[in-house]
GROMACS .gro file of C-alpha atoms in nm:
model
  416
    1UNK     CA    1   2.266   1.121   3.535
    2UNK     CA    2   2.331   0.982   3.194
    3UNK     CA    3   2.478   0.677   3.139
    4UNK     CA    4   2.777   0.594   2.892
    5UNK     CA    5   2.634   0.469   2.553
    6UNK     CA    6   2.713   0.092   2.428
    7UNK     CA    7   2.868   0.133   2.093
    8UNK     CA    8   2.554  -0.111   1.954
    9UNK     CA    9   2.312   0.235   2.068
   10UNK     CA   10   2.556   0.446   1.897
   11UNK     CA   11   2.368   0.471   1.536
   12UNK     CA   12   2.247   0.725   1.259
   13UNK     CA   13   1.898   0.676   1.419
   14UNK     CA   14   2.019   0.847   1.722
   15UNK     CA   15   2.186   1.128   1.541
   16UNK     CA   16   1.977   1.185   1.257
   17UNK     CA   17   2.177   1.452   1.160
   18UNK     CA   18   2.457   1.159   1.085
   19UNK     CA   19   2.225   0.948   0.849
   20UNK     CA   20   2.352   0.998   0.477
   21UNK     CA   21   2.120   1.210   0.310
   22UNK     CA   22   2.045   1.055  -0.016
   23UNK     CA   23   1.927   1.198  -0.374
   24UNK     CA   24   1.604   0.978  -0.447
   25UNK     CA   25   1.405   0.951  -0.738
   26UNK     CA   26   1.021   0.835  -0.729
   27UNK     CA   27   0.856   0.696  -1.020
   28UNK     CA   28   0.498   0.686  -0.986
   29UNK     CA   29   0.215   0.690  -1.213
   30UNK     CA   30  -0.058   0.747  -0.878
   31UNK     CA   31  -0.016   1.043  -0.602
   32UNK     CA   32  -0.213   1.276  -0.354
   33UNK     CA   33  -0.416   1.406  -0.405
   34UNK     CA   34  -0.574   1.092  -0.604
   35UNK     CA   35  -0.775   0.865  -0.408
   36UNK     CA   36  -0.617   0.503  -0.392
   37UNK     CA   37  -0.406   0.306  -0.152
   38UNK     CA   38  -0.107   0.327  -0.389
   39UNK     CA   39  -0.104   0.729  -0.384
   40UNK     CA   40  -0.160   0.734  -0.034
   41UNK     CA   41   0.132   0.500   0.087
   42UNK     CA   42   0.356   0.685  -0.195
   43UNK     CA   43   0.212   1.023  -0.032
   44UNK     CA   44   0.315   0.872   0.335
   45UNK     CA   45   0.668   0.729   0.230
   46UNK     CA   46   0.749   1.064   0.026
   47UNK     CA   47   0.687   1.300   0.308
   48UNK     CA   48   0.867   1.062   0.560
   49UNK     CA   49   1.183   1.082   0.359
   50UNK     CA   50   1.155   1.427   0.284
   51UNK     CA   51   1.111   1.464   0.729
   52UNK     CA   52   1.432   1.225   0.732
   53UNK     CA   53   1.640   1.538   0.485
   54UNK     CA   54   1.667   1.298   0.181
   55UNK     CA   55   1.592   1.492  -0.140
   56UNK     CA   56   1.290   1.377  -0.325
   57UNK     CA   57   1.271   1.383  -0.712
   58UNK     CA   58   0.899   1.307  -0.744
   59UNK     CA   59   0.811   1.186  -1.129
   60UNK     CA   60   0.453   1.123  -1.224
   61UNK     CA   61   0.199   1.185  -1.510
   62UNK     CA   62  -0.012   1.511  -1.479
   63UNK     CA   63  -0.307   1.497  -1.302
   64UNK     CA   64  -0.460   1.747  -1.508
   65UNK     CA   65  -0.410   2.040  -1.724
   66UNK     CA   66  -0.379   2.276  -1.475
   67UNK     CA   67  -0.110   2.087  -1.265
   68UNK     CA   68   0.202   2.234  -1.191
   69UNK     CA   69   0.487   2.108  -1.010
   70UNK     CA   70   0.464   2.233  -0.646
   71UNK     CA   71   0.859   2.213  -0.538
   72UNK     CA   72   1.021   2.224  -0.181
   73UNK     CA   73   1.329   2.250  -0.010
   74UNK     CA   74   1.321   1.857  -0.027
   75UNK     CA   75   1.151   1.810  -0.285
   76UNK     CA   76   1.075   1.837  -0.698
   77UNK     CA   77   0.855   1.734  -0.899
   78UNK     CA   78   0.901   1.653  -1.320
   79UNK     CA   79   0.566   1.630  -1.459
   80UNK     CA   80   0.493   1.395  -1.782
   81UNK     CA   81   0.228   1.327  -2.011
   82UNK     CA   82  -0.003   1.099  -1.956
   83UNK     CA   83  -0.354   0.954  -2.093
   84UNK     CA   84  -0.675   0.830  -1.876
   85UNK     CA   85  -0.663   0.462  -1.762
   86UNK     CA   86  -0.960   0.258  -1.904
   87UNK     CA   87  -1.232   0.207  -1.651
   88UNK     CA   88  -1.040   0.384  -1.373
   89UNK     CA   89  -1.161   0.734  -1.409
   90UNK     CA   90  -0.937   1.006  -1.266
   91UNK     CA   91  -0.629   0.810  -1.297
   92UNK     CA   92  -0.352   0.867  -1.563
   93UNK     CA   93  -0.119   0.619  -1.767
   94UNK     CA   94   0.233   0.748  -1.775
   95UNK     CA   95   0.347   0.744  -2.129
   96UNK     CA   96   0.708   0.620  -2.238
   97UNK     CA   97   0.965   0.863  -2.140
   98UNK     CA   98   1.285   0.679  -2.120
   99UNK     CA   99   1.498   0.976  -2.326
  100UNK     CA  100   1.328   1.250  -2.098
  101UNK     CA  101   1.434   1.093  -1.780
  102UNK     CA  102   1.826   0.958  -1.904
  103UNK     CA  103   1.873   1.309  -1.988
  104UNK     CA  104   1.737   1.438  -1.651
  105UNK     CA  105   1.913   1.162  -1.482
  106UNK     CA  106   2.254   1.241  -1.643
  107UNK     CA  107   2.199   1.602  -1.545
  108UNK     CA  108   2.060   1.557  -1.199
  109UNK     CA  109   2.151   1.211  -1.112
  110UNK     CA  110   1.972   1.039  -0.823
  111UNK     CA  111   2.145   0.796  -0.556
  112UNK     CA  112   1.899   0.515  -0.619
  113UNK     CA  113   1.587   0.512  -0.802
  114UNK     CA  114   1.217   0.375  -0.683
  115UNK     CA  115   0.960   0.277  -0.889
  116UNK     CA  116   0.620   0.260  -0.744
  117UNK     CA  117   0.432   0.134  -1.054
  118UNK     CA  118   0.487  -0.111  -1.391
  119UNK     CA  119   0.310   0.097  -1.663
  120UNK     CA  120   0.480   0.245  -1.963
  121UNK     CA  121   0.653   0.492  -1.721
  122UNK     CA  122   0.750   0.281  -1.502
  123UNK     CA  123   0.901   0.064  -1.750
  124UNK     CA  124   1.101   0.346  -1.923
  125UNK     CA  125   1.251   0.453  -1.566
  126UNK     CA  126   1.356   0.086  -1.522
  127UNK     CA  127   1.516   0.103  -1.876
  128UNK     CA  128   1.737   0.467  -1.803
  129UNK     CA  129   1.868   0.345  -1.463
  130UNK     CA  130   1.955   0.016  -1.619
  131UNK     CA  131   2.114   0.235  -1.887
  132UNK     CA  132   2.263   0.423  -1.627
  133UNK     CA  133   2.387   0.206  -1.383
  134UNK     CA  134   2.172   0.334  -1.149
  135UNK     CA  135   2.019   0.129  -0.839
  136UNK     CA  136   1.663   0.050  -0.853
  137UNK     CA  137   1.383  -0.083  -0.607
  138UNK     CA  138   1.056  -0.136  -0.717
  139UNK     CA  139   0.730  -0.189  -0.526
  140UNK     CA  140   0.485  -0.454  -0.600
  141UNK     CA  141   0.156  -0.281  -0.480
  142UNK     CA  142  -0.101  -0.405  -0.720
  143UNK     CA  143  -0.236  -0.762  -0.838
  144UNK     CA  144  -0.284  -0.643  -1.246
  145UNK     CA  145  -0.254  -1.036  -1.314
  146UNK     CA  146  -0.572  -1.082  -1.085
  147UNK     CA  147  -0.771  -0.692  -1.240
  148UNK     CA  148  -0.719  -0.869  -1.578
  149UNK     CA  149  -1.033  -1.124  -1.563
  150UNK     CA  150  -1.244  -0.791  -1.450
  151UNK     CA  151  -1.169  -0.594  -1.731
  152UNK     CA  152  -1.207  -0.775  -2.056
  153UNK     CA  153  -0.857  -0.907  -2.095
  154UNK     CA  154  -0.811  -1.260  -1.898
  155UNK     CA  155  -0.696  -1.424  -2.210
  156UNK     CA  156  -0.364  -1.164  -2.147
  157UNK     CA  157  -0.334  -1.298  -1.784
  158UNK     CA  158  -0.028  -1.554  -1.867
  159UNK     CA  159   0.177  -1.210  -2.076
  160UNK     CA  160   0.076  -0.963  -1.761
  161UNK     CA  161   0.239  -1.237  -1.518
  162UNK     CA  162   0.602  -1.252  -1.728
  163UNK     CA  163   0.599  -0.881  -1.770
  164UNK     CA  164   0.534  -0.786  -1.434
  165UNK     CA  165   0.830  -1.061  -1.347
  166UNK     CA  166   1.036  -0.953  -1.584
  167UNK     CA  167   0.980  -0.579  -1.471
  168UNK     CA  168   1.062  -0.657  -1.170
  169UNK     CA  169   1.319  -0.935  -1.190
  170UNK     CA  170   1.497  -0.597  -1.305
  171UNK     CA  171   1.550  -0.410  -1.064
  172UNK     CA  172   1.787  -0.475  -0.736
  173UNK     CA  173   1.472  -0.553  -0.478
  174UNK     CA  174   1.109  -0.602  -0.538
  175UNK     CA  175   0.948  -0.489  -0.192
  176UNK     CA  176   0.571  -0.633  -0.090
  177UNK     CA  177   0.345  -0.564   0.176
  178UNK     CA  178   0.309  -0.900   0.309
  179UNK     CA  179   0.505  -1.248   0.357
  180UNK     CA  180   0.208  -1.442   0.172
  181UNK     CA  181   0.233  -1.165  -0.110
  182UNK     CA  182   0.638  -1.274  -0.070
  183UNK     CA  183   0.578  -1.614  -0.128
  184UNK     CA  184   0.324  -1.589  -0.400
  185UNK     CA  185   0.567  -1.357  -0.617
  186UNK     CA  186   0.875  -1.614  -0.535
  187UNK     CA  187   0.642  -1.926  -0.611
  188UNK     CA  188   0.620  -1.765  -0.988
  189UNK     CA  189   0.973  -1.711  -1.064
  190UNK     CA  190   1.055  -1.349  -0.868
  191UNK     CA  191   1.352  -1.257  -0.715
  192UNK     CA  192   1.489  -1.067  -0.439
  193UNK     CA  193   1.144  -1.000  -0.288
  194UNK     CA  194   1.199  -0.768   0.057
  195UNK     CA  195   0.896  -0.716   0.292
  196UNK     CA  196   0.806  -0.348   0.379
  197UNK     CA  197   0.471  -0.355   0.548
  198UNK     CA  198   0.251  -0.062   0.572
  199UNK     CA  199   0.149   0.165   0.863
  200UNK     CA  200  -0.197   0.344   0.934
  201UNK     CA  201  -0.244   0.745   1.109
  202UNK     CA  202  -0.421   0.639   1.443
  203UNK     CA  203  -0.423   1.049   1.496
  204UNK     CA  204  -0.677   1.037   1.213
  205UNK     CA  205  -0.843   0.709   1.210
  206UNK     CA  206  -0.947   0.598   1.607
  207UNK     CA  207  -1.245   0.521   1.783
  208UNK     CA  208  -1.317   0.884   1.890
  209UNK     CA  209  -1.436   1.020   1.549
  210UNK     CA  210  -1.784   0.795   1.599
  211UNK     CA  211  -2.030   1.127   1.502
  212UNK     CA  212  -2.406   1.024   1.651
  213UNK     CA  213  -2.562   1.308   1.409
  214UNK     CA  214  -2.372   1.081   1.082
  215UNK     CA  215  -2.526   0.762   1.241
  216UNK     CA  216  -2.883   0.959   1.281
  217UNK     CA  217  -2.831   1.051   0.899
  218UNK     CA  218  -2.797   0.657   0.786
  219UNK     CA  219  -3.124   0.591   1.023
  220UNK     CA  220  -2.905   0.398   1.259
  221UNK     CA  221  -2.962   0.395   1.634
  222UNK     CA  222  -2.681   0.323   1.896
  223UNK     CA  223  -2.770   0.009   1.956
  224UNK     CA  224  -2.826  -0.137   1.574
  225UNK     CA  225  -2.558  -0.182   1.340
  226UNK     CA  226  -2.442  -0.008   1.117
  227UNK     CA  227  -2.211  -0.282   0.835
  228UNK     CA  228  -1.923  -0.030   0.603
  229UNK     CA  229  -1.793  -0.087   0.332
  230UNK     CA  230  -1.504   0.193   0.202
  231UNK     CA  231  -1.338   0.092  -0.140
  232UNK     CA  232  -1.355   0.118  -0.498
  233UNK     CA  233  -1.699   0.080  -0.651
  234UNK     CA  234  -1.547  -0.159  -0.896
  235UNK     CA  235  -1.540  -0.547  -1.043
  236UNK     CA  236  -1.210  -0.638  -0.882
  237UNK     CA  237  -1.362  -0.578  -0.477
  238UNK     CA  238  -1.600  -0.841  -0.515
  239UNK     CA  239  -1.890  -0.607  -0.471
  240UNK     CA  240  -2.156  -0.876  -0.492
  241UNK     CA  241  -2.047  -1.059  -0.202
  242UNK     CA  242  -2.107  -0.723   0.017
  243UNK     CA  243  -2.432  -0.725  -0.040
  244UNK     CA  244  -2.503  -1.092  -0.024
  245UNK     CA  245  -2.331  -1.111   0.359
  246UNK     CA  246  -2.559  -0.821   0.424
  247UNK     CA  247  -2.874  -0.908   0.325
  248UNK     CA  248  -2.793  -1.263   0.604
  249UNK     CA  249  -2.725  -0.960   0.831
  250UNK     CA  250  -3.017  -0.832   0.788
  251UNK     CA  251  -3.226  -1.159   0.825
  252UNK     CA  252  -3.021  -1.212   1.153
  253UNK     CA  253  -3.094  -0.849   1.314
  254UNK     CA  254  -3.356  -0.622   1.102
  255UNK     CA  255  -3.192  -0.354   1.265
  256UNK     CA  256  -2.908  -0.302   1.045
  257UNK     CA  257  -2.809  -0.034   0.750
  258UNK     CA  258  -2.547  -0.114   0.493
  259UNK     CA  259  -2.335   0.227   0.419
  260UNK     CA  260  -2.104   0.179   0.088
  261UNK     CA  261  -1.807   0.482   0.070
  262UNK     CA  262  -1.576   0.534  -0.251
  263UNK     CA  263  -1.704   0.574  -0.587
  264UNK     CA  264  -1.667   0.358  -0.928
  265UNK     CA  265  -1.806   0.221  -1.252
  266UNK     CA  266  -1.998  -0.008  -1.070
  267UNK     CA  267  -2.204   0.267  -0.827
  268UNK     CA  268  -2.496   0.377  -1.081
  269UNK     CA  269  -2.578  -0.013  -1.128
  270UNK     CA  270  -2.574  -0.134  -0.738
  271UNK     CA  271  -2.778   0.198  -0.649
  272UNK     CA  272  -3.013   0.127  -0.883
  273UNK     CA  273  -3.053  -0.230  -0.738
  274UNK     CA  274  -3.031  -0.147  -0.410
  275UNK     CA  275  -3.183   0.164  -0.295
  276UNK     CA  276  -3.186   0.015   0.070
  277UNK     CA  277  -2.831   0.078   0.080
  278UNK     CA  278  -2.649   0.429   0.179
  279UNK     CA  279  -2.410   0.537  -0.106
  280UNK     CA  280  -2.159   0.837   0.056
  281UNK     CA  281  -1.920   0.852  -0.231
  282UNK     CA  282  -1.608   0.969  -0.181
  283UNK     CA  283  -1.491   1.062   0.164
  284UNK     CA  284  -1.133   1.193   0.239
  285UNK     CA  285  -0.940   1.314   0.580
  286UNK     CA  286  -1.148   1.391   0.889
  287UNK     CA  287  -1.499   1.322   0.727
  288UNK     CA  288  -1.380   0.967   0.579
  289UNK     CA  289  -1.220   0.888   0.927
  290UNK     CA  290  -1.574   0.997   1.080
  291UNK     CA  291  -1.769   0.770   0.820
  292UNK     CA  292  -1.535   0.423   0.967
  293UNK     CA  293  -1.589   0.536   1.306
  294UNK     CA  294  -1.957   0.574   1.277
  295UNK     CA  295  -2.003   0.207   1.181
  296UNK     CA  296  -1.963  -0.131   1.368
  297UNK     CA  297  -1.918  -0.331   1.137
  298UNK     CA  298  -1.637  -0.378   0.808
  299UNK     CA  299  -1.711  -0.584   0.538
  300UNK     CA  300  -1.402  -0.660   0.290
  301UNK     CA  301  -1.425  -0.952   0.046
  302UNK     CA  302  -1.170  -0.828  -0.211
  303UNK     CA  303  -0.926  -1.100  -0.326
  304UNK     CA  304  -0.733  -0.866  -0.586
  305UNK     CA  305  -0.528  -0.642  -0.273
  306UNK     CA  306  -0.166  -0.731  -0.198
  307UNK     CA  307  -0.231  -0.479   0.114
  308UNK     CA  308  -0.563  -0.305   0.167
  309UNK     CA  309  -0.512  -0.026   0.330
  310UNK     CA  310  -0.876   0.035   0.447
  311UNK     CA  311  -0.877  -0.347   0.686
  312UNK     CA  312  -0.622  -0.129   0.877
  313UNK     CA  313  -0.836   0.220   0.878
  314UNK     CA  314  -1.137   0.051   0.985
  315UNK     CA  315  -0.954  -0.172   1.299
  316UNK     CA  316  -0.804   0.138   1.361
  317UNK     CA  317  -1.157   0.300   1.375
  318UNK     CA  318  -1.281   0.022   1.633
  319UNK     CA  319  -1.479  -0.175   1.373
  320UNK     CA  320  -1.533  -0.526   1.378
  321UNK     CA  321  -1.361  -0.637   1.048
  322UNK     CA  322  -1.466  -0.953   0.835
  323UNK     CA  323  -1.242  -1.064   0.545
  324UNK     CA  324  -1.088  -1.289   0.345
  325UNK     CA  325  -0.734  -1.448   0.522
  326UNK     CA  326  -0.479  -1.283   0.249
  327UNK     CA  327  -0.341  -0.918   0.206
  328UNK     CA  328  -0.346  -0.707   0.521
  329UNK     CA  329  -0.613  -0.944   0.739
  330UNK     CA  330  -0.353  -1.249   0.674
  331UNK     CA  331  -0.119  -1.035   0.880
  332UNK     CA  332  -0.277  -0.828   1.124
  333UNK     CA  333  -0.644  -0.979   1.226
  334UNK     CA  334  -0.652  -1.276   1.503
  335UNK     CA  335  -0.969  -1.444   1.452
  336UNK     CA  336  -1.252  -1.425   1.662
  337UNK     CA  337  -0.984  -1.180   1.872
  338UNK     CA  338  -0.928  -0.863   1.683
  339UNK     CA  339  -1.181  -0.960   1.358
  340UNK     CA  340  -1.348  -1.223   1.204
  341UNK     CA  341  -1.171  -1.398   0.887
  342UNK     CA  342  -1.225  -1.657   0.628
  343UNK     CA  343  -1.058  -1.902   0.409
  344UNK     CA  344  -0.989  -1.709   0.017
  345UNK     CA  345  -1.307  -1.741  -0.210
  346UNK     CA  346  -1.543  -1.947   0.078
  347UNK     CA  347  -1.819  -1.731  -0.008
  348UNK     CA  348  -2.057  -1.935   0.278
  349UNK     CA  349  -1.826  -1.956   0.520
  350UNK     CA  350  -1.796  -1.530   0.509
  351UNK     CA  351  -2.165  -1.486   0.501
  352UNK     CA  352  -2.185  -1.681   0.817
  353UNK     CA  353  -1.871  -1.475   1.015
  354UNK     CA  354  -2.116  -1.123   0.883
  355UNK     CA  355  -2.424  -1.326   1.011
  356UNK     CA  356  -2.361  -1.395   1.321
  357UNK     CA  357  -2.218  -1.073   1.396
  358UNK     CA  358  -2.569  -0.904   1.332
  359UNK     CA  359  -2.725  -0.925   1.611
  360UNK     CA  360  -2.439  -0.914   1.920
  361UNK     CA  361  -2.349  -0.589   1.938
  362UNK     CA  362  -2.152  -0.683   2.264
  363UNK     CA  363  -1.893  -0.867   2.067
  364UNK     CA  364  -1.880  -0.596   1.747
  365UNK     CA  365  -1.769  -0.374   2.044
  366UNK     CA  366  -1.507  -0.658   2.219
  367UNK     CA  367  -1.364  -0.731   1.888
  368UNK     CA  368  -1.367  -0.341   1.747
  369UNK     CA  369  -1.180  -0.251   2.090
  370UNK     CA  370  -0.891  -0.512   2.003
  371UNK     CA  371  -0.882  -0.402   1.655
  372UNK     CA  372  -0.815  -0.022   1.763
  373UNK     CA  373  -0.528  -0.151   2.022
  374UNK     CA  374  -0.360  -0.393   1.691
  375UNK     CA  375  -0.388  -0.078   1.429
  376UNK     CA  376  -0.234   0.142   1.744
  377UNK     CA  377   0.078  -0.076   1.687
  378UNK     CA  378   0.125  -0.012   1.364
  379UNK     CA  379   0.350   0.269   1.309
  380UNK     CA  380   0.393   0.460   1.022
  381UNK     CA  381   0.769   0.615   1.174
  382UNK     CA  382   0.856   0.232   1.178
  383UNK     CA  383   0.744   0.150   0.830
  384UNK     CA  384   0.970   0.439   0.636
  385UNK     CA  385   1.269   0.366   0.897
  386UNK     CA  386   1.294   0.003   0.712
  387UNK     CA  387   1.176   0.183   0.437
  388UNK     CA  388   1.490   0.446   0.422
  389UNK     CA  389   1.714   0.131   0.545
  390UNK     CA  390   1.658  -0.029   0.196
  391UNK     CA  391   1.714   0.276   0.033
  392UNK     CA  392   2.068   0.310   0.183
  393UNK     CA  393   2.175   0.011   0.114
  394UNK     CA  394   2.148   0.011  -0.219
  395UNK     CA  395   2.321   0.313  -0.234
  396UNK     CA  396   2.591   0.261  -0.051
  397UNK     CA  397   2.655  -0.140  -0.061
  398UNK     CA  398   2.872  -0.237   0.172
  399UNK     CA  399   3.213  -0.290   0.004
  400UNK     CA  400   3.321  -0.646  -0.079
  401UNK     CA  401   3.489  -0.811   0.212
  402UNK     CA  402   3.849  -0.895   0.056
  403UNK     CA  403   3.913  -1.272   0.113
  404UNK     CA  404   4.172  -1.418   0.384
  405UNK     CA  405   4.498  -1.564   0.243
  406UNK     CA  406   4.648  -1.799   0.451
  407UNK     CA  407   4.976  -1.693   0.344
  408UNK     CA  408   5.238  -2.040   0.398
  409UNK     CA  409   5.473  -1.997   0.692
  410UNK     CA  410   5.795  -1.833   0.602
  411UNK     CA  411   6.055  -2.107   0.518
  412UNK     CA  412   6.366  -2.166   0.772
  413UNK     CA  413   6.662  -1.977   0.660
  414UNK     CA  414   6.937  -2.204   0.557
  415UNK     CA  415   7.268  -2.180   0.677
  416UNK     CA  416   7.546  -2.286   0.449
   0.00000   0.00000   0.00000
């Protein structure tokens, strides 16, 4: 028998077909099927809207010169022009398109607009909805201040800091990843910083992908270890330090192979050094999820994420996880419980976690199985429900409340 409904239950999340259905335009100068943790989470939070019957106006650079716009019911997609970022190959720069999208926008105009990155198009979609009156919320998924000393330009890192907080001092909400990401931004001057976390696919990353014939591949027997590392091959991950806590590994427990995926500038030099390694490249869906589940152990010593998606692939893979206490591991790792982490830039102290990992394969295994159960809470439904919730709200702000008068009591009628 069903029971009567409190009037708290009674919400747009229990009729979906209630929940407004809003016109929403994504600026983003990164998508599927690129390789990064931007594209991905825009990739996730694009098709969970579209599920949720909000219609999607996707703008981004072309990928390349075949690309074409691939519309749905839910979605379209307004291609610009773009050039290739310096150092980043496959990735495109949005060029300045402010007149493009005003006149799109005035023609087709969106209910609130989101802007997922701060290059040139970004900026020029911040300028039109400003133009337009247009709510904006903008996402704060990448430290540029912190790339800057790793690609030539420190001496800019002061300018990058009051554009990016000028960019996003701009729009109605800046939303981060992380509370320490939060306080960083508001420490420097931003405002209206919102947390959205991020979720991770446990149907694709979990425990169950481990392959035996991969691990035979790497020369890795059930009982040794194998230590991953998935990521950009670049200068910003802090590459150096991988193979410094693996080499102590090694020393520890001979019996243990160091497997880098991803690719990057940096890949031709460290193979070249160190031919002892395994260099996969780049793995994506079912074969990437089997490459984290056929290890034991993570290795992550990047300082540059405000998120890093893969801490969350590999718990979610059973690994045992060391890192540095900031981005996703600040949130979502216990230590010595669910991973192993370190103080920010105490390169000895993280050598020593990896060490002594090495050789007990009993706790890789306790430690993995926690991770997996932590990731398993980590919903991705959840994530784009307070996703969408931020969305409507700065669509439809609630109306001003109009103030009380306390209107004087009516005078006592005089009798003449």
């Amino acid at each position: 028998m069903l029971r009567p409904m409190d009037a708290a239950e009674f919400t747009c999340q229990t009729l979906p077909s209630m929940r407004p259905q809003l016109r929403i335009a994504v600026v983003t100068e990164t998508y599927p099927p690129e390789v990064n943790g931007v594209a991905m989470t825009l990739g996730r939070l694009v098709n969970g809207l579209q599920v949720r019957n909000h219609q999607v106006q996707l703008i981004r650079p072309r990928q390349h010169s075949d690309d074409q716009p691939q519309p749905t019911a839910t979605l379209s997609e307004h291609l610009q022009r773009g050039i290739a970022l310096p150092r980043y190959e496959g990735l495109k720069m949005g060029l300045p398109a402010k007149a493009a999208l005003t006149r799109l926008w005035t023609r087709q105009r969106p209910d609130v607009v989101q802007i997922a990155t701060e290059g040139p198009l970004g900026w020029s979609a911040l300028a039109a909805a400003n133009k337009l009156r247009l709510p904006v919320a903008s996402d704060f998924h990448t430290n540029f201040h912190s790339y800057s000393s790793h690609y030539g330009f420190g001496l800019l890192r002061r300018a990058i800091v009051a554009y990016l907080r000028k960019f996003h001092n701009k729009a109605a909400v800046t939303l981060v990843p992380t509370e320490g990401i939060r306080r960083e931004l508001l420490a420097h001057g931003y405002e209206n910083i919102e947390i959205i976390g991020r979720g991770v696919d446990t149907q694709l990353f979990h425990p169950g992908r481990r392959d035996a014939a991969l691990r035979a591949q790497w020369g890795v027997g059930e009982n040794e270890t194998a230590v991953l590392y998935v990521g950009r091959l670049a200068a910003e991950k802090n590459l150096s330090l991988v193979f410094s806590a693996f080499d102590a590994m090694h020393q520890a427990h001979p019996a243990t192979r160091l497997v880098l995926v991803g690719d990057g500038p940096e890949r031709a030099g460290w193979q070249a050094k160190r031919p002892d390694a395994i260099f996969c490249g780049t793995q994506v869906g079912e074969a990437l999820a089997a490459h984290y589940a056929s290890g034991d152990v993570f290795l992550f010593p990047s300082l540059t994420e405000t998120w890093g998606n893969v801490t969350i692939e590999a718990m979610a893979s059973g690994l045992a996880v060391v890192a540095y206490d900031c981005a996703a591991a600040e949130e979502i790792i216990r230590h010595g419980e669910n991973g192993l982490k370190v103080a920010p830039e105490d390169q000895a102290a993280f050598i020593a976690q990896a060490a002594s990992l090495a050789p007990d394969v009993a706790r890789q295994r306790r430690l993995g199985t926690a991770a997996a159960a932590r990731a398993a809470q980590l919903s991705w439904d959840a994530i784009i429900d307070s996703f969408e919730r931020v969305l409507l709200r700065l669509a439809h702000p609630e109306p001003a409340t109009e103030p009380q008068l306390d209107w004087p009591a009516a005078a006592p009628t005089v009798r003449s």
